[in-house]
Amino acid sequence: MDLISDQGLRVDGRRAGELRRIRCKLGVYDQPDGSAYLEQGHTKVLAAVYGPHQIRGSRTKALQDSVVINCQYSMATFSTGERKKRPRGDRRSTEMTMLLKQAVSAVIKAELYPRSQIDVFLEVLQADGGNYCACVNAATLALIDAGIPLREYVVACTASLANGKVPLVDISHLEETMGGPNLTVAALPLSGQIAVMEMSQRFHIDHLEEVTQLALQGCRDIYKILDKAVKEHLLETGDFFPQLESN
Amino acid sequence: MLTSKTFLRKTKKGNILKIVREHYLREDIWCGSKVCSECCAKTDDQVLDENPTIACTKHNYGHYLVLDTNVVLDQIDVLEEDVLKNVIILQTVIDEVKHRSSTIYKRLKDVIGDGRRKFYVFVNEHHQDTYIEREQGESINDRNDRAIRTAALWYQKHLKAFPTQKDKRKGIKVILLTDDRKNREEAIKSGLIASSVEDYVEQLTDAKGIGDKLSKRNFTSDISEKDATYPSHLTPAQIHDGIKNGQLIQGSFQASRENYLEGQVNTEKFEKPILVQGRAGLNRAIDGDTVAVELLPEAEWTAPSDIVLQDDETADPEELNEKENLIKEVKVVEKRPTGKIVGIVRRKWRQYCGILQANPMVGSVRNIFVPADRKIPKIRIETRQYELLVSQRIIVAIDSWPRTSRYPLGHFVRALGKIGDKETENEVLLLEHDVPHSKFSDLVLSFLPKMPWIITPEDLKQRVDLRGIDICSVDPPGCTDIDDALHCRPLENGNYEVGVHIADVSHFIRPGTALDNEAASRATTVYLVDKRIDMVPELLSSNLCSLRGNEERFAFSCVWEITKDAKIIHTKFHKSVICSKAAMTYEEAQNIIDDKSQNHSIAVSLRGLNSLAKILKRRRIENGALVLASPEIRFQVDSETHDPIDVEAKKMRETNSMVEEFMLLANISVAEKILQEFPECALLRRHPVPPLPNFDPLIKAGRNQGFEIDVSSGKALADSLDRAHKSDNPYFNTMLRILATRCMMQAVYFASGMLQQEEFFHYGLAAPIYTHFTSPIRRYADIIVHRLLAACIGADKTYGDLLNKQKTQECCHNLNYRNRMAQYAGRASVALHTHLFFRNKIQDEEGYVLFVRKNALQILIPKYGLEGTLYLVPATGQPTANFVYNEEDQSQRCGNIVFHAFDPVTVQLSLDRSNVQHEKLVLKMVKPFIKDFSVPSVQANTGDAVASDDKMDLDVPQTLPEVETPSKRKESETETAQSKKSKKKKKSKN
Ligand SMILES: [Zn+2]
């Protein structure tokens, strides 16, 4: 099966540079300090943020000049086609957790909360490609919902290469399994900085540039959608985030 | 941005999984008609005409055609006719076609890609108004039919808004072509115009002969068990279940060339192929099909029959049964798993070349087509052009094979030309061997360098200037695609500097261009006896890349420092500019070497090369490299065979071997270099060690003559072949080597990352690693290797596919396939020219028995490098002589005359043209003389020799033995068969 047809349409009917439909909502739970739900196509994730609060457990973990960021990535056992045995603890989840921490650490103003801790929990409810991206995007929304000061949004997006020459953005699960190498980028869209970059296979250097550019463009497009959702949420709730405004 | 809807799709996959996929519906899919002012399509995408016209008696109004899937699958030959224009191809149809047949999908894409044909692809599945969901209880087929009708209706409505100038009231109409009656009825009910393809095509006034191309797929008749010639096939579901629970085995069917009632199925489950025999056992499988076989109980297992059986046109049913019985009576010696084919998993039908069988019924529409390939059964076709086609080579496609029909049903595709014309016959053998031979397209040619081509200062900056060095090339006479040149000069320290300079083809053929894709697809230049089918356009092959004498050319150089006793001190590679001082033939180079009075730099260079080559060759043979009597193996050893004109006598001069040795050395040096730099994706060539059982026929044949052939290693084999000489049969050694060649495996290209290092071994050359670097003009593998090497030394960039081992392996598969086909085509061309040669000729020739079979002798005629079967028992009628077959020592006895393998015989060759459509080379026994069987020698009798029954078809030989033309043949003399004294013959040196 071709990833992109002669008529320029992908398997699901999108064009090469089009994102899947993104729907999101902030403040879906009352218990956590911040929460968000995000759908990117059929990939659906929940994010919950606790803190900043006192260090839990051993005090020795505490940092004198910055906050401890604790992330946890898990996948609901019903999130994939075949039922998963356990929600976390496997190699992939551990790696995801690490990469998530790397992405959120890039934007949280950690120096404001020495000797404290922020917890970011992410749960994939349904997996259909780009799980990591959906998690990063949802985490950004939940952090905003929790009122934690951020440098700017951190937004993630995938890109790939169809038929060895056409770059594609926001890769679905089907495209992940059918296609070639897969690039994931978590970026700070306003400043254009890249927080995390990961490849599933090697890319040839000739293609890397255009695929990266397309992934970054995807991040900017997603940013607009998230920003709109945040503003709408603000209007609805009347909440106010001085930290974000001052940025 | 997007209108989006999601939908559910369930798929079974081991356990039942629910797979949910997104499916976006769009507003920006346009109708593609020039008449439309509503859609915002770019003018390039508006392919459908404003005023579609087609001369049609029934539908004499402007219309577009919409096709259903089966019309595309079955009637692709009709669709390829230029007369059909303005056709809408729906995505539903494309997807189904792609799923069902990749070859037809490719052909459909070619038609769509042809701008003159005005085929428009409408992505109805993603259009917000034409997408439909499958209803409860609706089959996928019905849903797709409905989707096609829905799209057609949308068009009808959409186009109504744009009345054409011609008829002012109504817009352009849409006609749905479908051969499914139910679909047609539904369509008409919903207000569409619908027609079957046959009805539509018959109304066309400008399309003569198009009716012949209609597929007979929908031929149906009431089948009563009594009429059925064949057992019925299992349904796909039954096959699926049977394979799953182990009752059936899936495999690919391979028909026998020699016996049309026998074949085998190659499976993964068994090491040995499963034998299938008889009409019911074969059950309508055609060579290449993927089939399901049911194994017979072990008591019913048999062995392949030794008889040669051709499907004679005249055979009546009774005779047929006799033949089947003939097959059955087999001795219980080498039983093989035997089975019967119970179902077809996948057909691998293609188009077949062949001729019409003579039809005595004047004006009859129903005809029989005889394919050129013996593995393919005859095909029934209907044509109204019998008189025109009977003298032509034609192409036919198979449509179906109902149980009641002895032969499959098909339809005429196109005519190639008059039977017997060399052009036609060449075309046939190119088609039969799947050799791409059309003219290079304008797109491909657009990537050629613009003439006049000049070397710029930038070019020089990136290359080493070797124009001052005395480089020369040595090739066969008449060679215009010179891809290698050499030099050799003494260094001050007493060593030599030796350079091999290869045409820098990869400089001109850039990756990913149409030119590159075309060359990759062709994979190799194909040499026929009188024709060369180039891999790259002539401007490159015979001019810019050809290292012609006294012209500045780009080269890729491999330069060694070598000691006097041929030890390599170091190797370097670089791109260069050279100017060859002389383009010589082997003979000219040999003369310069031999002429001691010549002492110019080229002579010195050649002598240096020659002395080093001798050492290299000796060392190689000591290592166990094989010398085999076959151009196949020669080809690998990379050789002098650029030139096919001189097929019979290839004189081996020292200079042939000299060039060969340095090409080998360069190939090995390059292989080491690219493997070191690219351990995963280096393109290499390996020649696998043959499995020991392969050697059984060779060992047996040797033992019958009192020689032990040691096959434990390549070296042992080479040595024992060297020892096996018979003073009374000078050709014996060569024949042994021919047999040895047949035990060999095919050498193949592969990507280094796909195999373990031990498997890289090249058996024939006794080299641990090997590749092809030295002939980039005529082999695509060399172009890839050039690119890899260029990347190694930083002279060129890499690109994605070059570093992808999967892609490299895919490329290798194609190269291997094309190479094999090119070889077969080359041999078929030799056979064709032998036929031409024997027209109006009867000639006695010496031959040797190569194999003894149950009803025939396999005979090799060294002079023409031909091998054929001489039937001892005629196909029809009573045998004229009583032969007794002894399976134990592989002999045939008639009275006191015994035939063993390797026995010399004299046979009479002539061409049987009595059947105009199928010329056959006929062979009759002249010596030894057997009463009522042998014929007198031509010299004694020039009369009615041709009419005898003991025909021999000259097969395309598997190998061309390497021999020189015997010096003048002596007049035939009466000799008894026992006296094995053979005529004096110059023996080929090996
Ligand atoms: Zn339109």
mmCIF file of N, CA and C in Angstrom, chain A residues 84-167:
data_model
loop_
_atom_site.group_PDB
_atom_site.id
_atom_site.type_symbol
_atom_site.label_atom_id
_atom_site.label_comp_id
_atom_site.label_asym_id
_atom_site.label_seq_id
_atom_site.Cartn_x
_atom_site.Cartn_y
_atom_site.Cartn_z
ATOM 1 N N LYS A 84 -3.123 -4.865 26.303
ATOM 2 C CA LYS A 84 -1.761 -4.856 26.869
ATOM 3 C C LYS A 84 -1.746 -5.583 28.205
ATOM 4 N N LYS A 85 -0.576 -6.175 28.534
ATOM 5 C CA LYS A 85 -0.485 -6.924 29.787
ATOM 6 C C LYS A 85 -0.431 -5.992 30.985
ATOM 7 N N ARG A 86 0.409 -4.975 30.903
ATOM 8 C CA ARG A 86 0.466 -4.038 32.028
ATOM 9 C C ARG A 86 0.627 -2.626 31.494
ATOM 10 N N PRO A 87 0.143 -1.665 32.265
ATOM 11 C CA PRO A 87 0.082 -0.295 31.736
ATOM 12 C C PRO A 87 1.437 0.406 31.680
ATOM 13 N N ARG A 88 2.395 0.014 32.510
ATOM 14 C CA ARG A 88 3.683 0.724 32.478
ATOM 15 C C ARG A 88 4.775 -0.198 32.974
ATOM 16 N N GLY A 89 5.977 0.314 32.955
ATOM 17 C CA GLY A 89 7.083 -0.459 33.500
ATOM 18 C C GLY A 89 7.873 -1.173 32.411
ATOM 19 N N ASP A 90 7.305 -1.292 31.208
ATOM 20 C CA ASP A 90 8.095 -1.896 30.133
ATOM 21 C C ASP A 90 9.082 -0.862 29.598
ATOM 22 N N ARG A 91 9.982 -1.358 28.758
ATOM 23 C CA ARG A 91 11.082 -0.517 28.307
ATOM 24 C C ARG A 91 10.579 0.742 27.596
ATOM 25 N N ARG A 92 9.572 0.525 26.731
ATOM 26 C CA ARG A 92 9.084 1.641 25.931
ATOM 27 C C ARG A 92 8.483 2.732 26.829
ATOM 28 N N SER A 93 7.717 2.312 27.836
ATOM 29 C CA SER A 93 7.095 3.296 28.727
ATOM 30 C C SER A 93 8.140 4.067 29.518
ATOM 31 N N THR A 94 9.159 3.330 29.956
ATOM 32 C CA THR A 94 10.227 3.995 30.705
ATOM 33 C C THR A 94 10.906 5.048 29.846
ATOM 34 N N GLU A 95 11.127 4.686 28.605
ATOM 35 C CA GLU A 95 11.773 5.608 27.686
ATOM 36 C C GLU A 95 10.873 6.828 27.443
ATOM 37 N N MET A 96 9.595 6.557 27.258
ATOM 38 C CA MET A 96 8.627 7.632 27.047
ATOM 39 C C MET A 96 8.617 8.586 28.235
ATOM 40 N N THR A 97 8.623 8.007 29.414
ATOM 41 C CA THR A 97 8.631 8.804 30.632
ATOM 42 C C THR A 97 9.823 9.765 30.635
ATOM 43 N N MET A 98 10.965 9.214 30.251
ATOM 44 C CA MET A 98 12.181 10.015 30.233
ATOM 45 C C MET A 98 12.086 11.162 29.224
ATOM 46 N N LEU A 99 11.597 10.816 28.034
ATOM 47 C CA LEU A 99 11.499 11.826 26.986
ATOM 48 C C LEU A 99 10.464 12.901 27.338
ATOM 49 N N LEU A 100 9.412 12.479 28.062
ATOM 50 C CA LEU A 100 8.395 13.440 28.497
ATOM 51 C C LEU A 100 8.988 14.432 29.485
ATOM 52 N N LYS A 101 9.751 13.858 30.388
ATOM 53 C CA LYS A 101 10.372 14.704 31.411
ATOM 54 C C LYS A 101 11.280 15.726 30.727
ATOM 55 N N GLN A 102 11.987 15.251 29.728
ATOM 56 C CA GLN A 102 12.890 16.141 29.003
ATOM 57 C C GLN A 102 12.104 17.292 28.349
ATOM 58 N N ALA A 103 10.943 16.967 27.785
ATOM 59 C CA ALA A 103 10.161 17.993 27.098
ATOM 60 C C ALA A 103 9.591 19.005 28.085
ATOM 61 N N VAL A 104 8.988 18.545 29.177
ATOM 62 C CA VAL A 104 8.358 19.512 30.091
ATOM 63 C C VAL A 104 9.409 20.298 30.876
ATOM 64 N N SER A 105 10.555 19.654 31.128
ATOM 65 C CA SER A 105 11.617 20.378 31.833
ATOM 66 C C SER A 105 12.095 21.575 31.033
ATOM 67 N N ALA A 106 11.955 21.477 29.715
ATOM 68 C CA ALA A 106 12.437 22.555 28.863
ATOM 69 C C ALA A 106 11.606 23.818 29.012
ATOM 70 N N VAL A 107 10.362 23.697 29.481
ATOM 71 C CA VAL A 107 9.530 24.901 29.564
ATOM 72 C C VAL A 107 9.161 25.324 30.990
ATOM 73 N N ILE A 108 9.183 24.410 31.946
ATOM 74 C CA ILE A 108 8.800 24.788 33.317
ATOM 75 C C ILE A 108 9.876 25.688 33.910
ATOM 76 N N LYS A 109 9.440 26.785 34.521
ATOM 77 C CA LYS A 109 10.412 27.679 35.162
ATOM 78 C C LYS A 109 10.800 27.080 36.505
ATOM 79 N N ALA A 110 11.689 26.136 36.436
ATOM 80 C CA ALA A 110 12.002 25.294 37.584
ATOM 81 C C ALA A 110 12.601 26.079 38.734
ATOM 82 N N GLU A 111 13.312 27.169 38.416
ATOM 83 C CA GLU A 111 14.034 27.897 39.457
ATOM 84 C C GLU A 111 13.085 28.608 40.423
ATOM 85 N N LEU A 112 11.802 28.710 40.061
ATOM 86 C CA LEU A 112 10.852 29.417 40.930
ATOM 87 C C LEU A 112 10.451 28.583 42.136
ATOM 88 N N TYR A 113 10.647 27.277 42.042
ATOM 89 C CA TYR A 113 10.173 26.416 43.134
ATOM 90 C C TYR A 113 11.272 25.506 43.667
ATOM 91 N N PRO A 114 12.297 26.075 44.343
ATOM 92 C CA PRO A 114 13.329 25.211 44.902
ATOM 93 C C PRO A 114 12.736 24.313 45.992
ATOM 94 N N ARG A 115 13.353 23.137 46.178
ATOM 95 C CA ARG A 115 12.967 22.171 47.195
ATOM 96 C C ARG A 115 11.503 21.743 47.072
ATOM 97 N N SER A 116 10.927 21.811 45.860
ATOM 98 C CA SER A 116 9.542 21.358 45.672
ATOM 99 C C SER A 116 9.491 20.323 44.548
ATOM 100 N N GLN A 117 8.291 19.869 44.292
ATOM 101 C CA GLN A 117 8.134 18.806 43.303
ATOM 102 C C GLN A 117 6.888 19.072 42.475
ATOM 103 N N ILE A 118 6.962 18.748 41.179
ATOM 104 C CA ILE A 118 5.779 18.805 40.319
ATOM 105 C C ILE A 118 5.603 17.413 39.707
ATOM 106 N N ASP A 119 4.403 16.857 39.782
ATOM 107 C CA ASP A 119 4.130 15.553 39.182
ATOM 108 C C ASP A 119 3.307 15.737 37.917
ATOM 109 N N VAL A 120 3.720 15.062 36.858
ATOM 110 C CA VAL A 120 2.952 15.088 35.597
ATOM 111 C C VAL A 120 2.608 13.644 35.242
ATOM 112 N N PHE A 121 1.321 13.332 35.275
ATOM 113 C CA PHE A 121 0.880 11.978 34.947
ATOM 114 C C PHE A 121 0.183 11.969 33.580
ATOM 115 N N LEU A 122 0.535 10.991 32.788
ATOM 116 C CA LEU A 122 -0.097 10.895 31.475
ATOM 117 C C LEU A 122 -0.608 9.492 31.240
ATOM 118 N N GLU A 123 -1.810 9.433 30.730
ATOM 119 C CA GLU A 123 -2.402 8.127 30.482
ATOM 120 C C GLU A 123 -2.920 8.105 29.039
ATOM 121 N N VAL A 124 -2.428 7.140 28.273
ATOM 122 C CA VAL A 124 -2.940 6.989 26.901
ATOM 123 C C VAL A 124 -4.176 6.102 26.967
ATOM 124 N N LEU A 125 -5.301 6.654 26.582
ATOM 125 C CA LEU A 125 -6.539 5.881 26.635
ATOM 126 C C LEU A 125 -6.749 5.095 25.352
ATOM 127 N N GLN A 126 -6.309 5.669 24.268
ATOM 128 C CA GLN A 126 -6.432 4.993 22.984
ATOM 129 C C GLN A 126 -5.207 5.365 22.160
ATOM 130 N N ALA A 127 -4.569 4.367 21.570
ATOM 131 C CA ALA A 127 -3.317 4.613 20.858
ATOM 132 C C ALA A 127 -3.541 4.446 19.372
ATOM 133 N N ASP A 128 -3.271 5.486 18.600
ATOM 134 C CA ASP A 128 -3.381 5.360 17.149
ATOM 135 C C ASP A 128 -2.294 6.170 16.464
ATOM 136 N N GLY A 129 -1.091 6.045 17.001
ATOM 137 C CA GLY A 129 0.025 6.751 16.392
ATOM 138 C C GLY A 129 0.250 8.105 17.033
ATOM 139 N N GLY A 130 1.517 8.478 17.170
ATOM 140 C CA GLY A 130 1.852 9.772 17.750
ATOM 141 C C GLY A 130 1.467 9.884 19.219
ATOM 142 N N ASN A 131 1.580 8.783 19.964
ATOM 143 C CA ASN A 131 1.212 8.800 21.385
ATOM 144 C C ASN A 131 2.024 9.822 22.154
ATOM 145 N N TYR A 132 3.314 9.839 21.882
ATOM 146 C CA TYR A 132 4.186 10.747 22.605
ATOM 147 C C TYR A 132 3.769 12.199 22.355
ATOM 148 N N CYS A 133 3.497 12.504 21.110
ATOM 149 C CA CYS A 133 3.121 13.879 20.768
ATOM 150 C C CYS A 133 1.864 14.294 21.506
ATOM 151 N N ALA A 134 0.872 13.428 21.469
ATOM 152 C CA ALA A 134 -0.380 13.752 22.139
ATOM 153 C C ALA A 134 -0.120 13.974 23.626
ATOM 154 N N CYS A 135 0.768 13.172 24.203
ATOM 155 C CA CYS A 135 1.080 13.314 25.623
ATOM 156 C C CYS A 135 1.741 14.662 25.917
ATOM 157 N N VAL A 136 2.715 15.027 25.107
ATOM 158 C CA VAL A 136 3.393 16.307 25.328
ATOM 159 C C VAL A 136 2.387 17.453 25.217
ATOM 160 N N ASN A 137 1.549 17.385 24.187
ATOM 161 C CA ASN A 137 0.586 18.459 23.977
ATOM 162 C C ASN A 137 -0.411 18.533 25.129
ATOM 163 N N ALA A 138 -0.862 17.378 25.596
ATOM 164 C CA ALA A 138 -1.798 17.363 26.719
ATOM 165 C C ALA A 138 -1.110 17.849 27.994
ATOM 166 N N ALA A 139 0.153 17.463 28.177
ATOM 167 C CA ALA A 139 0.894 17.887 29.365
ATOM 168 C C ALA A 139 1.000 19.409 29.406
ATOM 169 N N THR A 140 1.273 20.015 28.246
ATOM 170 C CA THR A 140 1.338 21.471 28.183
ATOM 171 C C THR A 140 0.031 22.094 28.672
ATOM 172 N N LEU A 141 -1.074 21.561 28.182
ATOM 173 C CA LEU A 141 -2.379 22.090 28.581
ATOM 174 C C LEU A 141 -2.609 21.893 30.071
ATOM 175 N N ALA A 142 -2.256 20.729 30.600
ATOM 176 C CA ALA A 142 -2.484 20.460 32.024
ATOM 177 C C ALA A 142 -1.619 21.361 32.891
ATOM 178 N N LEU A 143 -0.374 21.599 32.450
ATOM 179 C CA LEU A 143 0.512 22.496 33.205
ATOM 180 C C LEU A 143 -0.071 23.907 33.234
ATOM 181 N N ILE A 144 -0.615 24.334 32.113
ATOM 182 C CA ILE A 144 -1.245 25.657 32.047
ATOM 183 C C ILE A 144 -2.451 25.697 32.978
ATOM 184 N N ASP A 145 -3.206 24.602 32.924
ATOM 185 C CA ASP A 145 -4.390 24.513 33.774
ATOM 186 C C ASP A 145 -3.995 24.585 35.258
ATOM 187 N N ALA A 146 -2.834 24.003 35.580
ATOM 188 C CA ALA A 146 -2.386 24.002 36.977
ATOM 189 C C ALA A 146 -1.789 25.345 37.380
ATOM 190 N N GLY A 147 -1.607 26.218 36.413
ATOM 191 C CA GLY A 147 -1.056 27.520 36.726
ATOM 192 C C GLY A 147 0.436 27.517 36.974
ATOM 193 N N ILE A 148 1.116 26.566 36.454
ATOM 194 C CA ILE A 148 2.566 26.506 36.631
ATOM 195 C C ILE A 148 3.235 27.394 35.574
ATOM 196 N N PRO A 149 4.146 28.254 36.022
ATOM 197 C CA PRO A 149 4.773 29.177 35.071
ATOM 198 C C PRO A 149 5.602 28.456 34.009
ATOM 199 N N LEU A 150 5.345 28.774 32.747
ATOM 200 C CA LEU A 150 6.063 28.167 31.633
ATOM 201 C C LEU A 150 6.763 29.252 30.830
ATOM 202 N N ARG A 151 7.914 28.865 30.235
ATOM 203 C CA ARG A 151 8.578 29.803 29.329
ATOM 204 C C ARG A 151 7.708 30.025 28.105
ATOM 205 N N GLU A 152 7.245 28.954 27.535
ATOM 206 C CA GLU A 152 6.247 28.997 26.461
ATOM 207 C C GLU A 152 5.675 27.601 26.323
ATOM 208 N N TYR A 153 4.807 27.390 25.350
ATOM 209 C CA TYR A 153 4.245 26.050 25.143
ATOM 210 C C TYR A 153 5.353 25.106 24.678
ATOM 211 N N VAL A 154 5.226 23.838 25.071
ATOM 212 C CA VAL A 154 6.041 22.831 24.373
ATOM 213 C C VAL A 154 5.055 21.948 23.616
ATOM 214 N N VAL A 155 5.314 21.817 22.324
ATOM 215 C CA VAL A 155 4.384 21.131 21.432
ATOM 216 C C VAL A 155 5.163 20.081 20.647
ATOM 217 N N ALA A 156 4.560 18.911 20.471
ATOM 218 C CA ALA A 156 5.270 17.848 19.744
ATOM 219 C C ALA A 156 4.480 17.398 18.527
ATOM 220 N N CYS A 157 5.218 16.947 17.538
ATOM 221 C CA CYS A 157 4.593 16.485 16.302
ATOM 222 C C CYS A 157 5.515 15.475 15.614
ATOM 223 N N THR A 158 4.937 14.545 14.877
ATOM 224 C CA THR A 158 5.746 13.576 14.123
ATOM 225 C C THR A 158 5.745 13.936 12.641
ATOM 226 N N ALA A 159 6.737 13.393 11.948
ATOM 227 C CA ALA A 159 6.782 13.528 10.491
ATOM 228 C C ALA A 159 7.496 12.309 9.944
ATOM 229 N N SER A 160 7.196 12.000 8.705
ATOM 230 C CA SER A 160 7.811 10.835 8.078
ATOM 231 C C SER A 160 8.005 11.118 6.599
ATOM 232 N N LEU A 161 8.443 10.108 5.887
ATOM 233 C CA LEU A 161 8.725 10.285 4.478
ATOM 234 C C LEU A 161 7.990 9.189 3.707
ATOM 235 N N ALA A 162 7.122 9.622 2.787
ATOM 236 C CA ALA A 162 6.367 8.624 2.029
ATOM 237 C C ALA A 162 7.054 8.337 0.715
ATOM 238 N N ASN A 163 7.073 7.071 0.322
ATOM 239 C CA ASN A 163 7.635 6.630 -0.954
ATOM 240 C C ASN A 163 9.030 7.212 -1.182
ATOM 241 N N GLY A 164 9.747 7.414 -0.090
ATOM 242 C CA GLY A 164 11.118 7.879 -0.219
ATOM 243 C C GLY A 164 11.278 9.319 -0.651
ATOM 244 N N LYS A 165 10.179 10.080 -0.796
ATOM 245 C CA LYS A 165 10.386 11.452 -1.215
ATOM 246 C C LYS A 165 9.382 12.479 -0.695
ATOM 247 N N VAL A 166 8.173 12.083 -0.341
ATOM 248 C CA VAL A 166 7.188 13.079 0.080
ATOM 249 C C VAL A 166 7.124 13.122 1.615
ATOM 250 N N PRO A 167 7.470 14.248 2.219
ATOM 251 C CA PRO A 167 7.374 14.326 3.679
ATOM 252 C C PRO A 167 5.915 14.387 4.125
#
